[in-house]
Coordinates of C-alpha atoms and ligand atoms in Angstrom, one line a residue:
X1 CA -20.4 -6.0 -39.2
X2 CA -21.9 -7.3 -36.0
X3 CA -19.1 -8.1 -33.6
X4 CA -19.1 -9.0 -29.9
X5 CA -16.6 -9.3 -27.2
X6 CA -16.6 -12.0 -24.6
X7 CA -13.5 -10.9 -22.2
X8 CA -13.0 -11.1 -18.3
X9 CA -11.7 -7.3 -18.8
X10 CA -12.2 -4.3 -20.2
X11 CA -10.7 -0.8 -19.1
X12 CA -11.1 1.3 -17.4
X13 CA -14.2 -0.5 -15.4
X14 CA -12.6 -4.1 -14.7
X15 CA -8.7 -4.3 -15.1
X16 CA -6.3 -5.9 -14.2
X17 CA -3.6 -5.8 -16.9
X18 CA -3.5 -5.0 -20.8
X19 CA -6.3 -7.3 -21.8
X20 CA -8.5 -4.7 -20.5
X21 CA -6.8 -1.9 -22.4
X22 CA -6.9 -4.3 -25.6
X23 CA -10.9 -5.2 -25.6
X24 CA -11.6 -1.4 -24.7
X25 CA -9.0 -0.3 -27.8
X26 CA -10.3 -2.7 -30.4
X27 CA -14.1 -2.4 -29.4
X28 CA -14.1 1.2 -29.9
X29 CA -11.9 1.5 -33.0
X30 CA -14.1 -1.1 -35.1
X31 CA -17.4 1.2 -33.6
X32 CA -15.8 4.2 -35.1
X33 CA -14.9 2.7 -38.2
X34 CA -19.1 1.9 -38.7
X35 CA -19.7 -1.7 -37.1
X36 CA -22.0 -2.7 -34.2
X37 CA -19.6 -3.6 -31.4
X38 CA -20.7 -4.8 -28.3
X39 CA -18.7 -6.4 -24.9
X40 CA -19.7 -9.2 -22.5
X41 CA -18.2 -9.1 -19.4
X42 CA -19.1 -10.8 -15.8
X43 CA -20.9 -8.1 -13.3
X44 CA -17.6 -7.7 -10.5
X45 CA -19.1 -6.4 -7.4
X46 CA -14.9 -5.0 -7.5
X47 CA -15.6 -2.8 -10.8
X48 CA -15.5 0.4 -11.0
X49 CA -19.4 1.6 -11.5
X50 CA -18.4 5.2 -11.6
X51 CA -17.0 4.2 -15.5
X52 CA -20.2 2.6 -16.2
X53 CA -22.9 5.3 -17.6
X54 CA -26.6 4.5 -16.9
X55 CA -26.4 0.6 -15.8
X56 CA -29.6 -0.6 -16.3
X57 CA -31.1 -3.8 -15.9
X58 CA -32.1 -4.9 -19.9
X59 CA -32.5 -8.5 -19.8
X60 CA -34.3 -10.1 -16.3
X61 CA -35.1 -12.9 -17.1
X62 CA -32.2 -15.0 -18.1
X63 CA -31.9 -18.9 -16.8
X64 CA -28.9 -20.7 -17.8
X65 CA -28.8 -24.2 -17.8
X66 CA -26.1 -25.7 -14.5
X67 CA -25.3 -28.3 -14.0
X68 CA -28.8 -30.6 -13.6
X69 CA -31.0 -27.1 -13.5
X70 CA -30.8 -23.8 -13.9
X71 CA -29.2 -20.0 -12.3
X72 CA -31.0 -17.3 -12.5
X73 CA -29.7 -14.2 -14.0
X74 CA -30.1 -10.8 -14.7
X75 CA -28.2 -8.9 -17.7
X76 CA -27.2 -5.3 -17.2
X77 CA -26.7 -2.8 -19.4
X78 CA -24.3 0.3 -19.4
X79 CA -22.1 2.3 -21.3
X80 CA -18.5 2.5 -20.3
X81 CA -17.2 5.8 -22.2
X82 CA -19.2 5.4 -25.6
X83 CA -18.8 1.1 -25.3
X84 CA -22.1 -0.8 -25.1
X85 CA -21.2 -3.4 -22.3
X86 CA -23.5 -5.9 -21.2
X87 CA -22.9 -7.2 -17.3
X88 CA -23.8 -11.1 -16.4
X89 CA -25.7 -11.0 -13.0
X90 CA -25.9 -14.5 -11.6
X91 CA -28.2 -14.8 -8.3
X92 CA -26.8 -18.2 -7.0
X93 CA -24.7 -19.0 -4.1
X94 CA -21.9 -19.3 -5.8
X95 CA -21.9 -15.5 -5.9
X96 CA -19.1 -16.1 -9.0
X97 CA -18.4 -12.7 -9.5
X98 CA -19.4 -10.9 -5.9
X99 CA -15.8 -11.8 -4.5
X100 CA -14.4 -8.3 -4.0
X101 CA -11.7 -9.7 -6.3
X102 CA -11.4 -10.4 -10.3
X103 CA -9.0 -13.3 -10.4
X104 CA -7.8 -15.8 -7.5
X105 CA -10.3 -18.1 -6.9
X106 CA -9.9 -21.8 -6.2
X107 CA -13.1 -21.9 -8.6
X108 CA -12.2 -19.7 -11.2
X109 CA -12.2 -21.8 -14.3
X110 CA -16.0 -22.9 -13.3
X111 CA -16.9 -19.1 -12.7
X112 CA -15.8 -18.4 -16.2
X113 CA -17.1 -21.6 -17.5
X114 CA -20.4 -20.2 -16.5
X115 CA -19.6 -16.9 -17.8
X116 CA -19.1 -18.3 -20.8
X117 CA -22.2 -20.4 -21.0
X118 CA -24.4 -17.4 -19.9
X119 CA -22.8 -15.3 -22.7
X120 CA -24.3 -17.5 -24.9
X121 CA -27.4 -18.0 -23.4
X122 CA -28.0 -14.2 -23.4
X123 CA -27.2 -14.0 -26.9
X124 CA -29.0 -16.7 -27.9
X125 CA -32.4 -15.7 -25.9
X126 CA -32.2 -12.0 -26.4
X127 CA -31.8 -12.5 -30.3
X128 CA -28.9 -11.2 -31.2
X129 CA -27.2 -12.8 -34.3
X130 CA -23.4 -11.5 -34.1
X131 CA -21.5 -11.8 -37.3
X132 CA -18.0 -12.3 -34.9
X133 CA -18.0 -13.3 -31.2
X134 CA -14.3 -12.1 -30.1
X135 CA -13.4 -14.7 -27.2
X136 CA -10.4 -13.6 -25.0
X137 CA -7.9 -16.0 -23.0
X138 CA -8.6 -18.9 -21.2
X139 CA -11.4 -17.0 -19.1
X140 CA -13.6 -17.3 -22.6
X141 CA -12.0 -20.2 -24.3
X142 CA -14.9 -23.0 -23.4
X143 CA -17.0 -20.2 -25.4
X144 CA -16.9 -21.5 -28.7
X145 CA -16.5 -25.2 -27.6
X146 CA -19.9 -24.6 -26.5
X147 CA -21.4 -22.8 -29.5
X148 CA -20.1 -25.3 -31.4
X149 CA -21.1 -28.5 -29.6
X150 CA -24.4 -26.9 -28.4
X151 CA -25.8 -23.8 -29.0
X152 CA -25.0 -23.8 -33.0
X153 CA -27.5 -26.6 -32.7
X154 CA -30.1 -24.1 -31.4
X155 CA -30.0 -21.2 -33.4
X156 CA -26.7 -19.8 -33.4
X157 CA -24.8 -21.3 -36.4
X158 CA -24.3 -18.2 -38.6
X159 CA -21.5 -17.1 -35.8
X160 CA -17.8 -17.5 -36.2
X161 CA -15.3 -16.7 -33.7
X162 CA -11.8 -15.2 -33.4
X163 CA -9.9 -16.1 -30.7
X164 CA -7.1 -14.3 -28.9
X165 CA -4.4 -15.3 -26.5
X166 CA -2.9 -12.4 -24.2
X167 CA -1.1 -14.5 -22.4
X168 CA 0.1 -18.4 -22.7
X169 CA 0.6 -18.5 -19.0
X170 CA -2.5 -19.0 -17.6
X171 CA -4.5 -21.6 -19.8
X172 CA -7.2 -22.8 -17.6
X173 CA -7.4 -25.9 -16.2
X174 CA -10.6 -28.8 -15.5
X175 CA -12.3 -32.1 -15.1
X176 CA -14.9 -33.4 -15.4
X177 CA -17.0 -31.1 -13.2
X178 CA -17.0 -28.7 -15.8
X179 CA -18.1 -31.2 -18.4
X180 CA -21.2 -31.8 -16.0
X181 CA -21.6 -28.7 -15.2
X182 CA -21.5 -27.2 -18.9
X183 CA -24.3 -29.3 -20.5
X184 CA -20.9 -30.9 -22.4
X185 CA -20.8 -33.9 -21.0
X186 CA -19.4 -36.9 -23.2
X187 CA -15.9 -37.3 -21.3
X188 CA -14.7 -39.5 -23.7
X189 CA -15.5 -36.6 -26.8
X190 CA -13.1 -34.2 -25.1
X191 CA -10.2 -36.3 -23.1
X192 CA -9.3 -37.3 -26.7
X193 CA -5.9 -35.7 -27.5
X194 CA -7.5 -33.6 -31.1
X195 CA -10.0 -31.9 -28.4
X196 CA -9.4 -31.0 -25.1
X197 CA -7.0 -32.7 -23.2
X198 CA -4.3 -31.1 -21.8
X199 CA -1.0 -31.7 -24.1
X200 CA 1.1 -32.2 -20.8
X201 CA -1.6 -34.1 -18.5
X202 CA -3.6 -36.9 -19.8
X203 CA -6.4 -36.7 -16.9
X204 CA -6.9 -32.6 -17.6
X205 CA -8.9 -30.5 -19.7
X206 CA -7.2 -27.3 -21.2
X207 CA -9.6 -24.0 -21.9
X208 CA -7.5 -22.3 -23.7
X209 CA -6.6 -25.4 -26.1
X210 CA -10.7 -25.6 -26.6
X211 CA -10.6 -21.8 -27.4
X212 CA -7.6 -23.0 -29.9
X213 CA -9.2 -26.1 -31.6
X214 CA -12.7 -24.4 -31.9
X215 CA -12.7 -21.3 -33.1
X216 CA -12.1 -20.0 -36.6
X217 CA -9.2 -18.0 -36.4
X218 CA -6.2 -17.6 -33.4
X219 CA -4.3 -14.9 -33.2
X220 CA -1.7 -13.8 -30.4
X221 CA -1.0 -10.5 -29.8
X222 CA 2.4 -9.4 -31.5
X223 CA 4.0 -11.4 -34.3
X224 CA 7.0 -12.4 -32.9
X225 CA 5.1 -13.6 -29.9
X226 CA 3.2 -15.8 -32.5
X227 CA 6.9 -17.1 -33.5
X228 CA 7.6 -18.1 -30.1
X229 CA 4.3 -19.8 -29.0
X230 CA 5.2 -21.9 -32.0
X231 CA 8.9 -22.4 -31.5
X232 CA 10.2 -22.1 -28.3
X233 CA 8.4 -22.9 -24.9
X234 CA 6.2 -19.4 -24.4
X235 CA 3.2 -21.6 -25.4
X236 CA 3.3 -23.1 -22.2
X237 CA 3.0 -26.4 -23.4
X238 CA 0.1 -26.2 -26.1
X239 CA 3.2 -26.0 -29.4
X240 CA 1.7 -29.0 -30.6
X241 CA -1.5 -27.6 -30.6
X242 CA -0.5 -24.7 -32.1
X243 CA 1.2 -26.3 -34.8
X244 CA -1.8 -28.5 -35.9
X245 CA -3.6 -25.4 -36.2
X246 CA -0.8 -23.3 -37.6
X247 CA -3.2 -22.7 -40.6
X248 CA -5.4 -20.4 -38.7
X249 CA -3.0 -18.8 -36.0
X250 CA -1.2 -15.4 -36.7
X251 CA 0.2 -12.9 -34.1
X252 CA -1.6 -9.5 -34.6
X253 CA 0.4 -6.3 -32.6
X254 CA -1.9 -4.7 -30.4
X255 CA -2.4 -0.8 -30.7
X256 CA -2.8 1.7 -27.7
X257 CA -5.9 3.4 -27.0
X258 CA -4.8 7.1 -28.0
X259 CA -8.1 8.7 -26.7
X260 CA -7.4 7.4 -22.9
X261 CA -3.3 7.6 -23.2
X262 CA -2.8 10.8 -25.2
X263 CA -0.2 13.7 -23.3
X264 CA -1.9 16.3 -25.7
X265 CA -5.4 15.2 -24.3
X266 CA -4.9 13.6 -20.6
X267 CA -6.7 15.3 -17.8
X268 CA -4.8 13.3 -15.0
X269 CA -1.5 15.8 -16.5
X270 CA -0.9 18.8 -14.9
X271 CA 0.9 20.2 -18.1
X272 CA -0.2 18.8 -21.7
X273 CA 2.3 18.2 -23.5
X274 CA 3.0 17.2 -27.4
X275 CA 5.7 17.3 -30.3
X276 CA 5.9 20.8 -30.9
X277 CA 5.5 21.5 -26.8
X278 CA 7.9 18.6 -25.5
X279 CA 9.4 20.7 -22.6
X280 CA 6.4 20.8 -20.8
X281 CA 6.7 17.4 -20.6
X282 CA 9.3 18.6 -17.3
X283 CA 6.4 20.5 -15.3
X284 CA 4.9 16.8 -14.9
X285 CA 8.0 16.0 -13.7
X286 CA 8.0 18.4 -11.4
X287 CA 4.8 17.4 -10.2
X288 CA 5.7 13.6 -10.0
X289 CA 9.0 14.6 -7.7
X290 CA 6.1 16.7 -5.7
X291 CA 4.0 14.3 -5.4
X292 CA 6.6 11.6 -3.8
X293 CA 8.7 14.3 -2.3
X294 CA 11.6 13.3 -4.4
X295 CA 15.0 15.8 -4.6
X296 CA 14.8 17.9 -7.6
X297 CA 18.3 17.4 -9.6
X298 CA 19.2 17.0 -13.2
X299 CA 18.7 13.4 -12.5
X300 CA 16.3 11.2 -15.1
X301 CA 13.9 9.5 -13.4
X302 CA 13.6 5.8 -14.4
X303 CA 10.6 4.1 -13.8
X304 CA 8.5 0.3 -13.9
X305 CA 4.7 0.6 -13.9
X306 CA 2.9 -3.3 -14.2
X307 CA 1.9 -6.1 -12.5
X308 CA 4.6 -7.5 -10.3
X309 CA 4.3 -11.3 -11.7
X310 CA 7.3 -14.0 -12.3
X311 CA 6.6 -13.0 -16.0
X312 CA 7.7 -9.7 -15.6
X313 CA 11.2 -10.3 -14.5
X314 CA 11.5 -9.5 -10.7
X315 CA 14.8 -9.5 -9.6
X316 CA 15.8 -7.3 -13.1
X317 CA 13.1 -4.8 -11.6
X318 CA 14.9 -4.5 -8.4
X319 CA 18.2 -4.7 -9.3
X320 CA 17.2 -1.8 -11.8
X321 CA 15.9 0.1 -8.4
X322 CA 19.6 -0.5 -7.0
X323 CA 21.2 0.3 -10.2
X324 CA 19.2 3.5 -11.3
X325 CA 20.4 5.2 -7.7
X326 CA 23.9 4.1 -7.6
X327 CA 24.5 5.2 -11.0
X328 CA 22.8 9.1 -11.0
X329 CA 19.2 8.4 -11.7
X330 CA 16.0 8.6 -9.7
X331 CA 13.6 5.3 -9.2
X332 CA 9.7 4.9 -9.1
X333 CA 7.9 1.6 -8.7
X334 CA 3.8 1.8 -9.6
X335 CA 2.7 -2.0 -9.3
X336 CA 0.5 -4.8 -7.8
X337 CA 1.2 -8.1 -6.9
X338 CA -1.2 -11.0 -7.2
X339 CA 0.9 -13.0 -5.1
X340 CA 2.0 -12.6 -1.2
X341 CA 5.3 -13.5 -1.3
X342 CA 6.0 -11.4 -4.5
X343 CA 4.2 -8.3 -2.5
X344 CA 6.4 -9.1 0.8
X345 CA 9.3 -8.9 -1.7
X346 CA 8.5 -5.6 -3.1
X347 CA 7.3 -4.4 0.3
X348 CA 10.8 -5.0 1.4
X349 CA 12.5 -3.4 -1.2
X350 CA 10.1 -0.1 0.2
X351 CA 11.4 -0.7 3.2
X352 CA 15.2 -0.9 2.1
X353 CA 14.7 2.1 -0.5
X354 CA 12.0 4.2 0.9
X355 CA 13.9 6.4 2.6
X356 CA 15.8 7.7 0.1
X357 CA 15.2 11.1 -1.8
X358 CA 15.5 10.0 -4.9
X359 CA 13.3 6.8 -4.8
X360 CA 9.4 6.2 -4.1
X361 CA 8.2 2.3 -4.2
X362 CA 4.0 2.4 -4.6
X363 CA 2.6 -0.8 -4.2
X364 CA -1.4 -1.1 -5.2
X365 CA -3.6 -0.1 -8.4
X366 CA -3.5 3.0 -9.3
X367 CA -4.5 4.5 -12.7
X368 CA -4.6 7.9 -12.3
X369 CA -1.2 7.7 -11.0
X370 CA 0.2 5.6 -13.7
X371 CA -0.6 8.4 -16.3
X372 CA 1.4 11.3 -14.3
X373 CA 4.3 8.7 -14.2
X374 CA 4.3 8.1 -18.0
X375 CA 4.3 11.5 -18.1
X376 CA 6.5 12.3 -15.8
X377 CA 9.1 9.6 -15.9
X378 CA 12.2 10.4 -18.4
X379 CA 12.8 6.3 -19.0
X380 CA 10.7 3.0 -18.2
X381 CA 12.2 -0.3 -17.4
X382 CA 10.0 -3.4 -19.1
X383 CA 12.8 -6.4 -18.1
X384 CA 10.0 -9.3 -19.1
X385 CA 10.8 -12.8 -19.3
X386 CA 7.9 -13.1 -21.6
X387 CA 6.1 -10.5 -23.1
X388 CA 3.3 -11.4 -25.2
X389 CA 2.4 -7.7 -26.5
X390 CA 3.5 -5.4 -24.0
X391 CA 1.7 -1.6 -23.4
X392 CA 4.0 0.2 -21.0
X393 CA 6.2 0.7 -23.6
X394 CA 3.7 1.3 -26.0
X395 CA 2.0 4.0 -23.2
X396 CA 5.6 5.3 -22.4
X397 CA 6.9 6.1 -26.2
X398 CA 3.9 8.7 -26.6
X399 CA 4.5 10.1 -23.7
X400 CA 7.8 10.8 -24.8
X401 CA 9.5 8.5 -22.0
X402 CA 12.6 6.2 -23.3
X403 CA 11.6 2.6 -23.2
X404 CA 14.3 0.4 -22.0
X405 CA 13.2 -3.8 -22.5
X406 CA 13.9 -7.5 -22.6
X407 CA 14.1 -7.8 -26.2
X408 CA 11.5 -10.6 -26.4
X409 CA 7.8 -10.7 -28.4
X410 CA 5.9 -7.3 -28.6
X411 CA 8.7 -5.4 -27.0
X412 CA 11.0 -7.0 -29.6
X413 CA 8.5 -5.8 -32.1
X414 CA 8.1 -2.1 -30.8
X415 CA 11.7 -1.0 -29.2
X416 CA 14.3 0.0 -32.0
X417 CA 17.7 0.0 -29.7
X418 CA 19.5 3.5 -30.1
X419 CA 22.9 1.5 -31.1
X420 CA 22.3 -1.7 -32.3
X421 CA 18.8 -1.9 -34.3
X422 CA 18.7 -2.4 -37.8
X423 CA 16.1 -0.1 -38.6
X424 CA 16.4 3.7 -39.9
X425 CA 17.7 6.2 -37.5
X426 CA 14.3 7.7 -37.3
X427 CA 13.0 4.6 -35.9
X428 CA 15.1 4.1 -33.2
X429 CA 13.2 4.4 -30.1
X430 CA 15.0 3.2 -26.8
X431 CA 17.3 0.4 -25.5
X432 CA 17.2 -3.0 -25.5
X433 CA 19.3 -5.9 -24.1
X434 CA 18.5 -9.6 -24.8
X435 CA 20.6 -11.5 -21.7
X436 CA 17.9 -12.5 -18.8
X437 CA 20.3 -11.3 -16.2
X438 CA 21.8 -8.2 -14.2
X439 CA 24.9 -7.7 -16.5
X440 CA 22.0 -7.7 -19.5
X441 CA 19.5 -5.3 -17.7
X442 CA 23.2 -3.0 -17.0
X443 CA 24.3 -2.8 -20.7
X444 CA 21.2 -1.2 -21.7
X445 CA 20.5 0.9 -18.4
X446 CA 23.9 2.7 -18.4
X447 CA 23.5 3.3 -22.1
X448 CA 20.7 5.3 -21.6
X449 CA 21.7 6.7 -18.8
X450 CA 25.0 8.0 -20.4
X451 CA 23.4 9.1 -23.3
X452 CA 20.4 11.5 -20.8
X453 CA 23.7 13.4 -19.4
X454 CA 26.3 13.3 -21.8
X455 CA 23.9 13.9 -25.5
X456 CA 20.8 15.4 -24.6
X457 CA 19.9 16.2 -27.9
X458 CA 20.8 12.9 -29.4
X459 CA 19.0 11.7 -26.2
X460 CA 15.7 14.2 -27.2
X461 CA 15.8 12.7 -31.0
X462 CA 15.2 9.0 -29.3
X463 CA 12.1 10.4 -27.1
X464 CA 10.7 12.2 -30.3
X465 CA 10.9 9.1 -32.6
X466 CA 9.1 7.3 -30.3
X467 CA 6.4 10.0 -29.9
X468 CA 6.1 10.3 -33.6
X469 CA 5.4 6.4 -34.0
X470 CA 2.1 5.2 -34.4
X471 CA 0.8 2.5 -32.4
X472 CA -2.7 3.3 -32.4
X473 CA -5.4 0.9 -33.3
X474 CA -5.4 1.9 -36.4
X475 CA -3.4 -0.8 -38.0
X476 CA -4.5 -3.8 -35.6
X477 CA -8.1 -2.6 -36.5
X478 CA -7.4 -3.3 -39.9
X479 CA -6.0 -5.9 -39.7
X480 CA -8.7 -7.5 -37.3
X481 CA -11.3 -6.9 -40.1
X482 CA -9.8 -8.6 -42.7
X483 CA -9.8 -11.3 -40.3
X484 CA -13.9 -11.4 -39.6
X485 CA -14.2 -10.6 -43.2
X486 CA -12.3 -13.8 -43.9
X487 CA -13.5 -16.2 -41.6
X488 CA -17.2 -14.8 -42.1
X489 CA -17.3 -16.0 -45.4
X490 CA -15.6 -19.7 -44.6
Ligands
ADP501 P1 0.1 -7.2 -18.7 O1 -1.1 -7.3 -19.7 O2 1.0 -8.4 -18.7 O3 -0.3 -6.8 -17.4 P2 0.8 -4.9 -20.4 O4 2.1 -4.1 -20.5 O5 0.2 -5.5 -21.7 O6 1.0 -6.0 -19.3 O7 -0.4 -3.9 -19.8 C1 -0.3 -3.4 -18.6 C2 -1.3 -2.3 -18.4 O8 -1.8 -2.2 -17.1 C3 -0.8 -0.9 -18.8 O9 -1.9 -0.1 -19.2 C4 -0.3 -0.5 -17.4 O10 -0.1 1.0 -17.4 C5 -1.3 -1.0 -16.5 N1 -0.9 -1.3 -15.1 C6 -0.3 -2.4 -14.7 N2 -0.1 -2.3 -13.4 C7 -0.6 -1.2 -12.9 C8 -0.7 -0.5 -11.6 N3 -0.2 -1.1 -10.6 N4 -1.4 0.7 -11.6 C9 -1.9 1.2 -12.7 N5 -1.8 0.7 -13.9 C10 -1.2 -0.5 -14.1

């Protein structure tokens, strides 16, 4: 099969969170298993070109129609570890994707609406006849309003499209600008309520809810995400949309990428590690206390790698900092925070906890790092509000490091809680609590926390189930096929 991704992200070269891990994971496991995949992503002058094997310029010549004319652009081509990715290269003054940033922009939604539109173009003028165009969160969501509305009309009409929402959160929001801008015009089309308009506010259009009512399958990306997108108020408003389209909308759990996040494999480890080798897992520990200077005790070191975003449950993640130290256990923060206030926050918490020997707060990017403190790290904290998938708990149970979560969507899917899950002994994986505050985030800390010191061996059983599950994309690959096998034949 012929399939290509449309996606703002794809890892290593542009991330910013797991969509990037997801496109990269998917892309290559459907290559592997025989199909022609390809990914479409905007040329950042932020990404990293060192991922990108012999960019080339393959298509020059590419004018997409804006608003009443035309941008110029040029298509690049480059292989980013064994993916084929093309690059869009607008030369406007917009410069849309030269602003030393991926996200954050007052005019984001019309960056990616061109993205979007250029996507097409490129596959349209370049002849490319994809059996399945994969179209990622709100950044891609106009994509199949507009092969629908226009470009089926000029040659692509053999191409269906799966779309697939990371995150509810962020839906992307327009007027009638876009419309103009687009080609789509016809206000009146798509203000109606069956078509664009946000479900919340009348005088809005909604991306994501095009990406919803146009394409030919939805999936989220863990099925009890899928459950609460259609049941509680993680959809972020677009339930009723949802449940009109219930028929086509399914939650698919997302895998890990075991080439890139593999302790037997990973050349960022100072010590590989596996199974049958598990203590060596403690020479990367070493390392990490190294690295920050951090005392060397019998202490477990409990860590939170991830964006620092409302979503991802702020105060828990501080109060776990507080909590981890005044109750025997080391503390290491790896994140970035979109937001200023959010960074001041965590910037003061350096300040406050910096000091100490048994704590190091890093605040920035950093991938290489993140893989030592997988490694290195005995537990994670993931205290979500929402999660719609989740990898850091994913990344963290094959490397052997004690997951401790919010019990909500993927996590709720993936972490078996040593005490109270009802799943086979062998399953059980880490700790979980289900109340959104500190005395929730404490009940599960302290368990695992007792059970490091007091039962290592029961506590070695917990880190070896998780290393023994498998969450690669394996199953989500699957499964993703017999989804382009069934909506390619509608
Ligand atoms: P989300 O998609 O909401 O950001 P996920 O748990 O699905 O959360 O994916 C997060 C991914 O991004 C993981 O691979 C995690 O290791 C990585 N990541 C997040 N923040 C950072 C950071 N500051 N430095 C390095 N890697 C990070």
């Amino acid at each position: 099969m012929y399939i290509i991704h449309v996606a703002s992200e794809c890892a290593p070269v542009a991330k910013v969170g797991g969509l990037a891990d997801v496109v990269s994971g998917l892309a290559w496991e459907h290559s592997i298993r025989g199909n022609d995949v390809e990914i479409i992503l905007p040329k950042y002058d932020c990404m990293r070109y060192d991922q990108v094997w012999g960019l080339t310029n393959s298509y020059n010549d590419l004018w997409v129609p804006w608003f009443g004319g035309a941008v110029h652009c040029s298509v690049w081509f480059g292989e980013v570890h064994g993916r084929k990715c093309y690059f869009i290269d607008p030369h406007s003054n917009d410069n849309f994707f030269n602003r030393g940033t991926f996200y954050g922009c007052r005019d984001d939604v019309m960056r990616y609406a061109f993205f979007c539109k250029a996507a097409l173009e490129f596959i349209l003028k370049s002849g490319k006849q994809p059996d399945i165009i994969h179209c990622h969160d709100w950044q891609a969501g106009l994509l199949p309003v507009m092969l629908a509305e226009i470009y089926q009309h000029h040659g692509l009409w053999r191409q269906r499209v799966c779309y697939t929402i990371h995150n509810f959160k962020h839906q992307g929001i327009f007027g009638h600008d876009i419309l103009a801008a687009t080609g789509l015009g016809r206000p009146e089309h798509f203000f109606s309520p069956t078509q664009l308009r946000d479900d919340h506010n009348p005088s809005v259009l909604n991306c994501m809810k095009g990406g919803v009512v146009y394409s030919n399958f939805v999936t989220t990306v863990s099925p009890k995400h899928a459950w609460e997108a259609r049941h509680s108020n993680q959809s972020h408003g677009l339930g009723g949309t949802l449940h009109v389209h219930q028929g086509k909308f399914g939650g698919v759990l997302n895998g890990v990428d075991y080439n890139a996040w593999n302790p037997e494999l990973d050349g960022f480890l100072p010590a590989r590690y596996g199974i049958n080798n598990v203590d060596d897992k403690y020479k990367n520990k070493d390392a990490l206390r190294d690295r920050f200077w951090l005392y060397k005790s019998e202490k477990p070191i409990i860590s939170y790698i991830g964006r620092l975003d409302e979503q991802k449950g702020l105060d828990l993640i501080c109060h776990a900092a507080h909590y981890a130290l005044a109750h025997g256990a080391q503390f290491i923060l790896l994140g970035s925070a979109s937001n200023h206030a959010i960074h001041n926050q965590f910037a003061h918490l350096r300040n406050q906890l910096g000091q100490s020997v048994d704590c190091h707060i890093e605040l920035g990017f950093n991938e290489e790092l993140s893989h030592l403190i997988y490694a290195g790290s005995d537990m994670v904290i993931v205290p979500s509000v929402f999660e719609p998938c989740g990898l850091t708990q994913l990344i963290a149970l094959r490397y052997g490091t004690v997951p401790i979560v919010r019990s909500v969507g993927g996590l709720a899917d993936t972490v078996f809680d040593k005490d109270y899950s009802d799943v086979d002994l062998g399953m059980r994986n880490g700790f979980t609590f289900n109340d959104l505050n500190n005395a929730g985030l404490e009940s599960a800390m302290s368990r695992a926390i007792s059970l490091y010191y007091d039962y290592k061996e029961v506590f070695r059983h917990i880190m070896l189930n998780g290393m023994k599950a498998d969450y690669s994309w394996n199953h989500p690959g699957a499964h993703y096929m017999n989804i382009y096998e069934m909506i390619k034949h509608k």
